[in-house]
mmCIF file of C-alpha atoms and ligand atoms in Angstrom:
data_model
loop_
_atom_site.group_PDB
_atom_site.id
_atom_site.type_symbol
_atom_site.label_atom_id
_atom_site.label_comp_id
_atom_site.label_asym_id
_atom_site.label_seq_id
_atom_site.Cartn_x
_atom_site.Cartn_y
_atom_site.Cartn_z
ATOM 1 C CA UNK A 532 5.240 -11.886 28.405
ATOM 2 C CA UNK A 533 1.833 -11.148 27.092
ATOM 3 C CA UNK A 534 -0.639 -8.761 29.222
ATOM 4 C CA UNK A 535 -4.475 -8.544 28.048
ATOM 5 C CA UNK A 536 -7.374 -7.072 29.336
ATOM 6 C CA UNK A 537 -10.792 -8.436 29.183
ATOM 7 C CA UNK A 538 -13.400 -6.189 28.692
ATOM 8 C CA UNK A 539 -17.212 -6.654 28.681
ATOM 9 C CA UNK A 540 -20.037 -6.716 30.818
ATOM 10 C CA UNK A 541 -21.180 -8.507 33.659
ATOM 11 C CA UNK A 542 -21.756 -12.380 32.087
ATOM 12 C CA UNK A 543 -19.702 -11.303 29.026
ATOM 13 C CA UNK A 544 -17.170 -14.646 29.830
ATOM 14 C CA UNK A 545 -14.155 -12.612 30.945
ATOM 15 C CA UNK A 546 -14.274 -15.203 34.021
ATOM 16 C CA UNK A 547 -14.458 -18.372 32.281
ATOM 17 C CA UNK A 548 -11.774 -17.716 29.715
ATOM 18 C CA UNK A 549 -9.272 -16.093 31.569
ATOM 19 C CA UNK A 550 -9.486 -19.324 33.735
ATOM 20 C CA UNK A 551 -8.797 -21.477 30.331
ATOM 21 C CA UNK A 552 -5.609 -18.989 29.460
ATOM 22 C CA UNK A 553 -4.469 -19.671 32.864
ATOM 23 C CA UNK A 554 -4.130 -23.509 32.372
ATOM 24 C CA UNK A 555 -3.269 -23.291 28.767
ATOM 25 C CA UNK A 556 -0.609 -20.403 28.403
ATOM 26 C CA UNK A 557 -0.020 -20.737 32.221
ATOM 27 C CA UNK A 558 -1.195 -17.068 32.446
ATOM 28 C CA UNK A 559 -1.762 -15.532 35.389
ATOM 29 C CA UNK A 560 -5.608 -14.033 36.337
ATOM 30 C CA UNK A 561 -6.034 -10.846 38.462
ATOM 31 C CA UNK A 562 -9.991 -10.425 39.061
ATOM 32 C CA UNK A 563 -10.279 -7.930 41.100
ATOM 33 C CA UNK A 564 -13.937 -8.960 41.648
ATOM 34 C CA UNK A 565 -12.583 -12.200 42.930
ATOM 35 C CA UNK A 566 -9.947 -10.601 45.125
ATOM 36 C CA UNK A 567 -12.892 -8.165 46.906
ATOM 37 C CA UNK A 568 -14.886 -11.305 47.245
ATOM 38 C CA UNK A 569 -12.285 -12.901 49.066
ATOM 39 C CA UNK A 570 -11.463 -9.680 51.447
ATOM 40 C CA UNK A 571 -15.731 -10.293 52.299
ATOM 41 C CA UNK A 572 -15.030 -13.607 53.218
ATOM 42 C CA UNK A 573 -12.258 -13.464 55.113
ATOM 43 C CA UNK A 574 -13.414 -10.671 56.815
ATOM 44 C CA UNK A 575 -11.422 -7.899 56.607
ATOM 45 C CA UNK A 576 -11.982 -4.053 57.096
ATOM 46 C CA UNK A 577 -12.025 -3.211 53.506
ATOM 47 C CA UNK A 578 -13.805 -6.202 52.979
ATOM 48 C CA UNK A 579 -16.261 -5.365 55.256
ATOM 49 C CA UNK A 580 -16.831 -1.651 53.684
ATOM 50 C CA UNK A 581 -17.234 -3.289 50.291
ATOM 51 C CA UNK A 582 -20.241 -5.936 50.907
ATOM 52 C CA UNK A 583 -23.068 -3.774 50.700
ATOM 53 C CA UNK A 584 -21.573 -1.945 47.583
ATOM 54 C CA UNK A 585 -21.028 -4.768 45.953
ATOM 55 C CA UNK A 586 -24.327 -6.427 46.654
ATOM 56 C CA UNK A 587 -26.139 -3.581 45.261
ATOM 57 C CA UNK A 588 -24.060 -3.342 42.160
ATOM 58 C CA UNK A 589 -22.242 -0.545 42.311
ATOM 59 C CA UNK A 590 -18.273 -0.503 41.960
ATOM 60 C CA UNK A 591 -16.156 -0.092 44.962
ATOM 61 C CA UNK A 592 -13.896 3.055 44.675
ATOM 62 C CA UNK A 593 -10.436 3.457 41.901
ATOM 63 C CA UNK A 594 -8.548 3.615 45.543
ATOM 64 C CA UNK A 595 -9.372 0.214 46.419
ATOM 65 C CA UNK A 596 -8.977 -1.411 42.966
ATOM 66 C CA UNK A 597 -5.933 0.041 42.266
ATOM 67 C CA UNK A 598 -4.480 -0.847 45.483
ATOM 68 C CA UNK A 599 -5.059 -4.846 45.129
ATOM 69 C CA UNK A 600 -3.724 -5.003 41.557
ATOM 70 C CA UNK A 601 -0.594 -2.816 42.761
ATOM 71 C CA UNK A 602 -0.595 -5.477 45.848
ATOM 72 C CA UNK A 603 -0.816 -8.308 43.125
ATOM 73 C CA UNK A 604 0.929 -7.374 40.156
ATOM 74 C CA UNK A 605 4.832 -7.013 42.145
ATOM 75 C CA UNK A 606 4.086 -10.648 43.418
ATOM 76 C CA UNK A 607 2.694 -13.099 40.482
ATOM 77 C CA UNK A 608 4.758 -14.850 38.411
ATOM 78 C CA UNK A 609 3.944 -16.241 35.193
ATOM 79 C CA UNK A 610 4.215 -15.784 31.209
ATOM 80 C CA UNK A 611 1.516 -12.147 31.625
ATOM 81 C CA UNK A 612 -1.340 -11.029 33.402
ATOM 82 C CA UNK A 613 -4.892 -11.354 32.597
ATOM 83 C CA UNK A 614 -6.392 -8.633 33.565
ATOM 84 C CA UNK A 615 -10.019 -9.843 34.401
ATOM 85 C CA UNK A 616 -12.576 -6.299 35.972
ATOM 86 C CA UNK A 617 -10.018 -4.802 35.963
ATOM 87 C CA UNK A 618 -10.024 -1.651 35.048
ATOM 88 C CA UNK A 619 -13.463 -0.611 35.045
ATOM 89 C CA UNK A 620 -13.097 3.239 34.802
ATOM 90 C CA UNK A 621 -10.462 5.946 33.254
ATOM 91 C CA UNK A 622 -8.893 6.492 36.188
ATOM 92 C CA UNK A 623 -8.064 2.801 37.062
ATOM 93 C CA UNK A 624 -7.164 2.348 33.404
ATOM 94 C CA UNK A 625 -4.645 5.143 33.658
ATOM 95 C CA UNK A 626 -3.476 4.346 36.893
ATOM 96 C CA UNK A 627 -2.752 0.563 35.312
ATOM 97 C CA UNK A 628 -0.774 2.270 32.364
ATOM 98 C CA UNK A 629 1.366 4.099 34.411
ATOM 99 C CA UNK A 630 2.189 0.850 37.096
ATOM 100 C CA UNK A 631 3.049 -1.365 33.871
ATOM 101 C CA UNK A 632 5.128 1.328 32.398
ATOM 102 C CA UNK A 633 6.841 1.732 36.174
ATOM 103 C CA UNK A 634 7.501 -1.947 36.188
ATOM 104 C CA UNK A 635 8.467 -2.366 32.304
ATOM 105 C CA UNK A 636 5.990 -3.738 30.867
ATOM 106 C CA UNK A 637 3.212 -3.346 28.315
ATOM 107 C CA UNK A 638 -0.231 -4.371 27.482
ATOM 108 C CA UNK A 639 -0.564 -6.357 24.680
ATOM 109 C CA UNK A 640 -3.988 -6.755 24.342
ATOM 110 C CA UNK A 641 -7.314 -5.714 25.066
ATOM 111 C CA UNK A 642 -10.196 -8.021 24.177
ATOM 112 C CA UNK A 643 -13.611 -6.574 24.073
ATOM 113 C CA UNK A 644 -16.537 -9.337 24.503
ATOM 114 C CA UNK A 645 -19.302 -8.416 22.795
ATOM 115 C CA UNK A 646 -22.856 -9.508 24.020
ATOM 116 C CA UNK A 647 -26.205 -8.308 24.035
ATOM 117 C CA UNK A 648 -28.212 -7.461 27.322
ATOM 118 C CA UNK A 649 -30.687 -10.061 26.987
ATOM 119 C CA UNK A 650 -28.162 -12.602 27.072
ATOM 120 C CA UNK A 651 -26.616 -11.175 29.954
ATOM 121 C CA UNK A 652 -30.060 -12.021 32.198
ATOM 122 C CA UNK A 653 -29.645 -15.190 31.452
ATOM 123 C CA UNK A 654 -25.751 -16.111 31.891
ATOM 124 C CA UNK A 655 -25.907 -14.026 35.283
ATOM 125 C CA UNK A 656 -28.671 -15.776 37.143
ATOM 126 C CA UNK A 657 -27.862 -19.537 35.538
ATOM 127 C CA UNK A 658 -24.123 -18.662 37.035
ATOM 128 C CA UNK A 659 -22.608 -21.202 39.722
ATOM 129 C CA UNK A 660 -19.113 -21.527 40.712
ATOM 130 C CA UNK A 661 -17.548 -24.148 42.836
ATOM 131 C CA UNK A 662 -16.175 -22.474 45.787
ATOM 132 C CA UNK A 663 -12.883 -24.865 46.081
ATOM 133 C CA UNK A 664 -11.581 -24.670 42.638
ATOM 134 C CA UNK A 665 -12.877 -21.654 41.106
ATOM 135 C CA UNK A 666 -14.728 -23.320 37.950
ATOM 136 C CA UNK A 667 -17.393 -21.616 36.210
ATOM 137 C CA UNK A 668 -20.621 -23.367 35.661
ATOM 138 C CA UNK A 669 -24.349 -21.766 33.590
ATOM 139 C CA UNK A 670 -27.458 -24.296 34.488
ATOM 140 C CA UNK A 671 -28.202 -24.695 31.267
ATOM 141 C CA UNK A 672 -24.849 -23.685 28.556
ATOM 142 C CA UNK A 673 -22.432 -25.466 30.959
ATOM 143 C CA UNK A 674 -24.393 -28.123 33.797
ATOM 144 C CA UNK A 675 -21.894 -29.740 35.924
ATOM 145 C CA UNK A 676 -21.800 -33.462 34.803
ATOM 146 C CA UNK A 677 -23.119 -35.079 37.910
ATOM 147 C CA UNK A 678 -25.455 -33.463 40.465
ATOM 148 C CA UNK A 679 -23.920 -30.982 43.090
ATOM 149 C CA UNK A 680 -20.481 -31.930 42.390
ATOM 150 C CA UNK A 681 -18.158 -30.012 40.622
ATOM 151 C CA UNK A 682 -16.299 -31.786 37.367
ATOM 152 C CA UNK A 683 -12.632 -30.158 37.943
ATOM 153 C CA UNK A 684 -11.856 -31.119 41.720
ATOM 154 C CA UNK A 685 -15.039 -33.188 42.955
ATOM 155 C CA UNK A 686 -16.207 -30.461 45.822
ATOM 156 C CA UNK A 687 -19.641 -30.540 46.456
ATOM 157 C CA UNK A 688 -19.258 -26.621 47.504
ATOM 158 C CA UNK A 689 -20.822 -25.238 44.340
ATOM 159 C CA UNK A 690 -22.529 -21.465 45.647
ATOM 160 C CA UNK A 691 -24.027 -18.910 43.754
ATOM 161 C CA UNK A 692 -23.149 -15.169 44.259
ATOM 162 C CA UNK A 693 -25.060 -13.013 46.585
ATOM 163 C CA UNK A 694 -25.245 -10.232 43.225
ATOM 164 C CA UNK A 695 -26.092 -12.452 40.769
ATOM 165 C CA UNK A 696 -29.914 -11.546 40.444
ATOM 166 C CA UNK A 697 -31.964 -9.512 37.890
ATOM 167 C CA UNK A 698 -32.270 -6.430 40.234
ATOM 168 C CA UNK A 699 -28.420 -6.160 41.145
ATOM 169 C CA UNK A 700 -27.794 -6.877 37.354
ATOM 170 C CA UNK A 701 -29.624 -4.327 36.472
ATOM 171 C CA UNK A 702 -27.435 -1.929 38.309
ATOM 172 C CA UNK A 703 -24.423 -3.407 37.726
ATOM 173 C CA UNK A 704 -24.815 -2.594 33.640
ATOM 174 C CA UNK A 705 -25.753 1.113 34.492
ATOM 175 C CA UNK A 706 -22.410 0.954 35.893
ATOM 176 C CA UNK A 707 -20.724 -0.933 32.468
ATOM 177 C CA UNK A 708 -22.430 1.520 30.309
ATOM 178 C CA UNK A 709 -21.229 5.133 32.219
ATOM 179 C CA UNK A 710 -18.101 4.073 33.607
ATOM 180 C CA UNK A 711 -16.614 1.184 31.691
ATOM 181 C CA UNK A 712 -17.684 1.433 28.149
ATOM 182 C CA UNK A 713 -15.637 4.468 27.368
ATOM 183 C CA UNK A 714 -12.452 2.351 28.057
ATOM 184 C CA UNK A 715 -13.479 0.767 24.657
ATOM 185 C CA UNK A 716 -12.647 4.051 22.727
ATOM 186 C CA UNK A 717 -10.093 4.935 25.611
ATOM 187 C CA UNK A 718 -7.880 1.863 23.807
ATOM 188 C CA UNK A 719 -9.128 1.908 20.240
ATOM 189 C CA UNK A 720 -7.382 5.081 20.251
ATOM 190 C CA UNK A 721 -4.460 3.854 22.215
ATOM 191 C CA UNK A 722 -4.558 0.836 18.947
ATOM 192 C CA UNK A 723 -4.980 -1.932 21.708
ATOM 193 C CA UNK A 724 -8.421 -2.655 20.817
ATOM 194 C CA UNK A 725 -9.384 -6.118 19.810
ATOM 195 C CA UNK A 726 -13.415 -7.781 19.691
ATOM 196 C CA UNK A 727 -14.516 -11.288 19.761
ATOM 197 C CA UNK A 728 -18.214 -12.835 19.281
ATOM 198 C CA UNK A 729 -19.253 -13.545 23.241
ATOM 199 C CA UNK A 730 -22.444 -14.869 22.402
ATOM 200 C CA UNK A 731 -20.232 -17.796 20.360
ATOM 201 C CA UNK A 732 -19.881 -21.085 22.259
ATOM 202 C CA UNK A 733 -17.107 -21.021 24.703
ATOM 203 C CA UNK A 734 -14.795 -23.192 22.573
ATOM 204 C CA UNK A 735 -15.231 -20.465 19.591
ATOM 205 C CA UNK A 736 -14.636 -17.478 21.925
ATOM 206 C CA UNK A 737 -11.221 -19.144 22.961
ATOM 207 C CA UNK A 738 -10.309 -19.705 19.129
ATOM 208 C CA UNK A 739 -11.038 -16.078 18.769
ATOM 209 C CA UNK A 740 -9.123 -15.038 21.660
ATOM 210 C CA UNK A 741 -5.897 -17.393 20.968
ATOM 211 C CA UNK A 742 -5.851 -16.081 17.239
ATOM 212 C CA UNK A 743 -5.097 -12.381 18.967
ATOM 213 C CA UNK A 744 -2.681 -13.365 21.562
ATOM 214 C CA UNK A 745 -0.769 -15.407 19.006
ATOM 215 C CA UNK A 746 -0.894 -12.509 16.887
ATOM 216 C CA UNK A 747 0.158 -10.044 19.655
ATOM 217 C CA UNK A 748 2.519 -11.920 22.035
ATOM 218 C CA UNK A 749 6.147 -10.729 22.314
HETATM 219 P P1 ADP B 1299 -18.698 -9.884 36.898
HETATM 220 O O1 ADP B 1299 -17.951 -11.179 36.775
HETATM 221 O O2 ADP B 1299 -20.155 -10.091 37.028
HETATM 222 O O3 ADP B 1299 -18.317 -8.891 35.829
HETATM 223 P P2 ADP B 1299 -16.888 -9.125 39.034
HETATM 224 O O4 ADP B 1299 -16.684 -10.368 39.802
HETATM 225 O O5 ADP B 1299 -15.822 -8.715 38.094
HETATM 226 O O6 ADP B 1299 -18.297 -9.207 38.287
HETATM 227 O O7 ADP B 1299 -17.177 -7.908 40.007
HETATM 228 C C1 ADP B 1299 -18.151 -8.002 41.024
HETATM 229 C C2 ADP B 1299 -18.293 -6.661 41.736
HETATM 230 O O8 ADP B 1299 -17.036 -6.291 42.328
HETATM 231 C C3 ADP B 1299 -18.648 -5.473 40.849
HETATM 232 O O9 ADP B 1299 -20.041 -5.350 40.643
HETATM 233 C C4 ADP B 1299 -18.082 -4.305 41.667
HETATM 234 O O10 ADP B 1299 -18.906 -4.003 42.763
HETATM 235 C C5 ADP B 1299 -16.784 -4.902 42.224
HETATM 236 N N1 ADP B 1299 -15.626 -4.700 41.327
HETATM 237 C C6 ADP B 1299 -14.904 -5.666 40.708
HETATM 238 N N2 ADP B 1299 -13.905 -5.132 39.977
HETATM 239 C C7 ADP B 1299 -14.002 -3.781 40.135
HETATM 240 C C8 ADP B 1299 -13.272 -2.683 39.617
HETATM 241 N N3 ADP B 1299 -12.222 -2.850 38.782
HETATM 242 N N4 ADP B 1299 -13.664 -1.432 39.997
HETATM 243 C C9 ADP B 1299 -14.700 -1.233 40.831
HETATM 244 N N5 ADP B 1299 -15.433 -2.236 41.340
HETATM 245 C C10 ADP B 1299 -15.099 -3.511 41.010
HETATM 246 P P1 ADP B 1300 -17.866 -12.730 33.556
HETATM 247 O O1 ADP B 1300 -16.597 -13.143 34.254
HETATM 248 O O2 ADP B 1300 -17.605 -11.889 32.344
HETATM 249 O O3 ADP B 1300 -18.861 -12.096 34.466
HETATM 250 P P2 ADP B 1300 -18.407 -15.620 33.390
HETATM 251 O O4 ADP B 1300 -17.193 -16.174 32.766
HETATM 252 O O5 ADP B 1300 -18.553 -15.790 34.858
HETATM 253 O O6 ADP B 1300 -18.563 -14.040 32.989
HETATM 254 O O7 ADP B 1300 -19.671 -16.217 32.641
HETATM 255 C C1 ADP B 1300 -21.016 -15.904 33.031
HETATM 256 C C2 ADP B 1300 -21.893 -17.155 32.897
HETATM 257 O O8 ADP B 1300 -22.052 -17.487 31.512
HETATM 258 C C3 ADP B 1300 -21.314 -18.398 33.546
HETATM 259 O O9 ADP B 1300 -22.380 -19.147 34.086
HETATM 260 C C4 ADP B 1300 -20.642 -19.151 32.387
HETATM 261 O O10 ADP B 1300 -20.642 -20.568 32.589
HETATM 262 C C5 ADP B 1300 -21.525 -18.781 31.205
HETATM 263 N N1 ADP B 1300 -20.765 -18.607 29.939
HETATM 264 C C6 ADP B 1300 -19.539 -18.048 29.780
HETATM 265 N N2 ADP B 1300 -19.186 -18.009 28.468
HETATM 266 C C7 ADP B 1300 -20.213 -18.543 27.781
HETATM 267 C C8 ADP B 1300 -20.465 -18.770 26.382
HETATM 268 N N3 ADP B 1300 -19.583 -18.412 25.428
HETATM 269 N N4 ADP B 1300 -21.648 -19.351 26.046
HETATM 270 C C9 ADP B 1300 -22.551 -19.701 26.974
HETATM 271 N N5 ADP B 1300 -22.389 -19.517 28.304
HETATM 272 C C10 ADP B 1300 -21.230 -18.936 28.715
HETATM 273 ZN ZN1 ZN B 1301 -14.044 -27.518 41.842
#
């Protein structure tokens, strides 16, 4: 089993190859950005008190986060968890340490993407994702092949997310830069730390990342 954690900012990639891990090492991915996105759309009570916080940016409280990994992590199956948002502050990170030590396990891996906040504008508001399948799409670094239809599963249900513009971007890298960034010396220290280029093309950030899971799996 081999656990990583992909860290970076909003538009970093974290998305796009934890979905490629998935169908290569049959990994499994916990976003918890995709698992509060689907308690909005299904309509729930927590989803409900998330919406607007997520909308403008901000992150939705340790207490929530913690409690859908927890919900997640005793139920997946596979050969180790991608962990993809998750965590974005001290306290989730510690509260992650101490459910993987609970349950046996150990992180293996975490894998700082490094980009630069003008690229960032760009990946976030070319971003669409089709709604059926998941797939990650950039207008112009990854177009779908034909018009409106997405290249994985043939939907035509490709959306864009409601927090995907400059203004809630803005925001949401205040956010990276108080609360998550110190997880990067948080696990240097811990000797977990690993970087790769994510301003590479996608096929070179996945070499990157393969050379340190080969490296670290066990
Ligand atoms: P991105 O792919 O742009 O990094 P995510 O899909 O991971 O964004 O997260 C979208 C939003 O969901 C965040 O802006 C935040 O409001 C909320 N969120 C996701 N994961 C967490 C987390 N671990 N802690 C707090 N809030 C989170
Ligand atoms: P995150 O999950 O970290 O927020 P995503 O994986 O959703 O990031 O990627 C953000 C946007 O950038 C998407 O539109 C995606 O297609 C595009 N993208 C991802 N990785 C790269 C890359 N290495 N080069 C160019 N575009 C990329
Ligand atoms: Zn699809």
């Amino acid at each position: 089993m081999t656990n990583i954690i992909l860290l970076g900012p909003p538009g970093a990639g974290k998305g796009t190859q934890a979905r490629r891990l998935v169908e290569e090492r049959g990994m499994v991915q916990l976003s918890t950005g995709d698992m509060l996105r689907e308690a909005m759309s299904s309509g729930t009570e927590m989803g409900k008190k998330v919406a607007d916080v997520m909308n403008r940016g901000e992150l939705v409280t340790d207490e929530i986060v913690i409690g859908l990994i927890e919900e997640k992590l005793g139920a997946a199956q596979g050969t180790g968890f991608i962990f993809d948002g998750f965590p974005r502050t001290l306290p989730q990170a510690d509260a992650l340490g101490k459910l993987l030590a609970r349950t046996g396990q150990k992180l293996n891996a975490v894998i700082e993407m490094r980009v630069d906040d003008e690229a960032l504008v760009r990946r976030i508001t070319g971003r669409f994702t089709c709604g059926d399948c998941g797939e990650v799409y950039h207008d112009e670094t990854k177009p779908v092949k034909e018009a409106g239809k997405c290249d994985e599963c043939g939907s035509s249900n490709l959306k864009r997310r409601a927090d995907d513009n400059e203004e809630s971007l803005k925001q949401r890298l205040m956010e990276y830069y108080k609360k998550t960034s110190p997880l990067i010396g948080y696990y240097y220290h811990a000797g977990d730390l690993f970087s790769v280029d994510g301003l590479a093309e996608i096929d070179e950030v996945a070499a990157q990342m393969a050379a340190v899971l080969d490296q670290q799996a066990g």
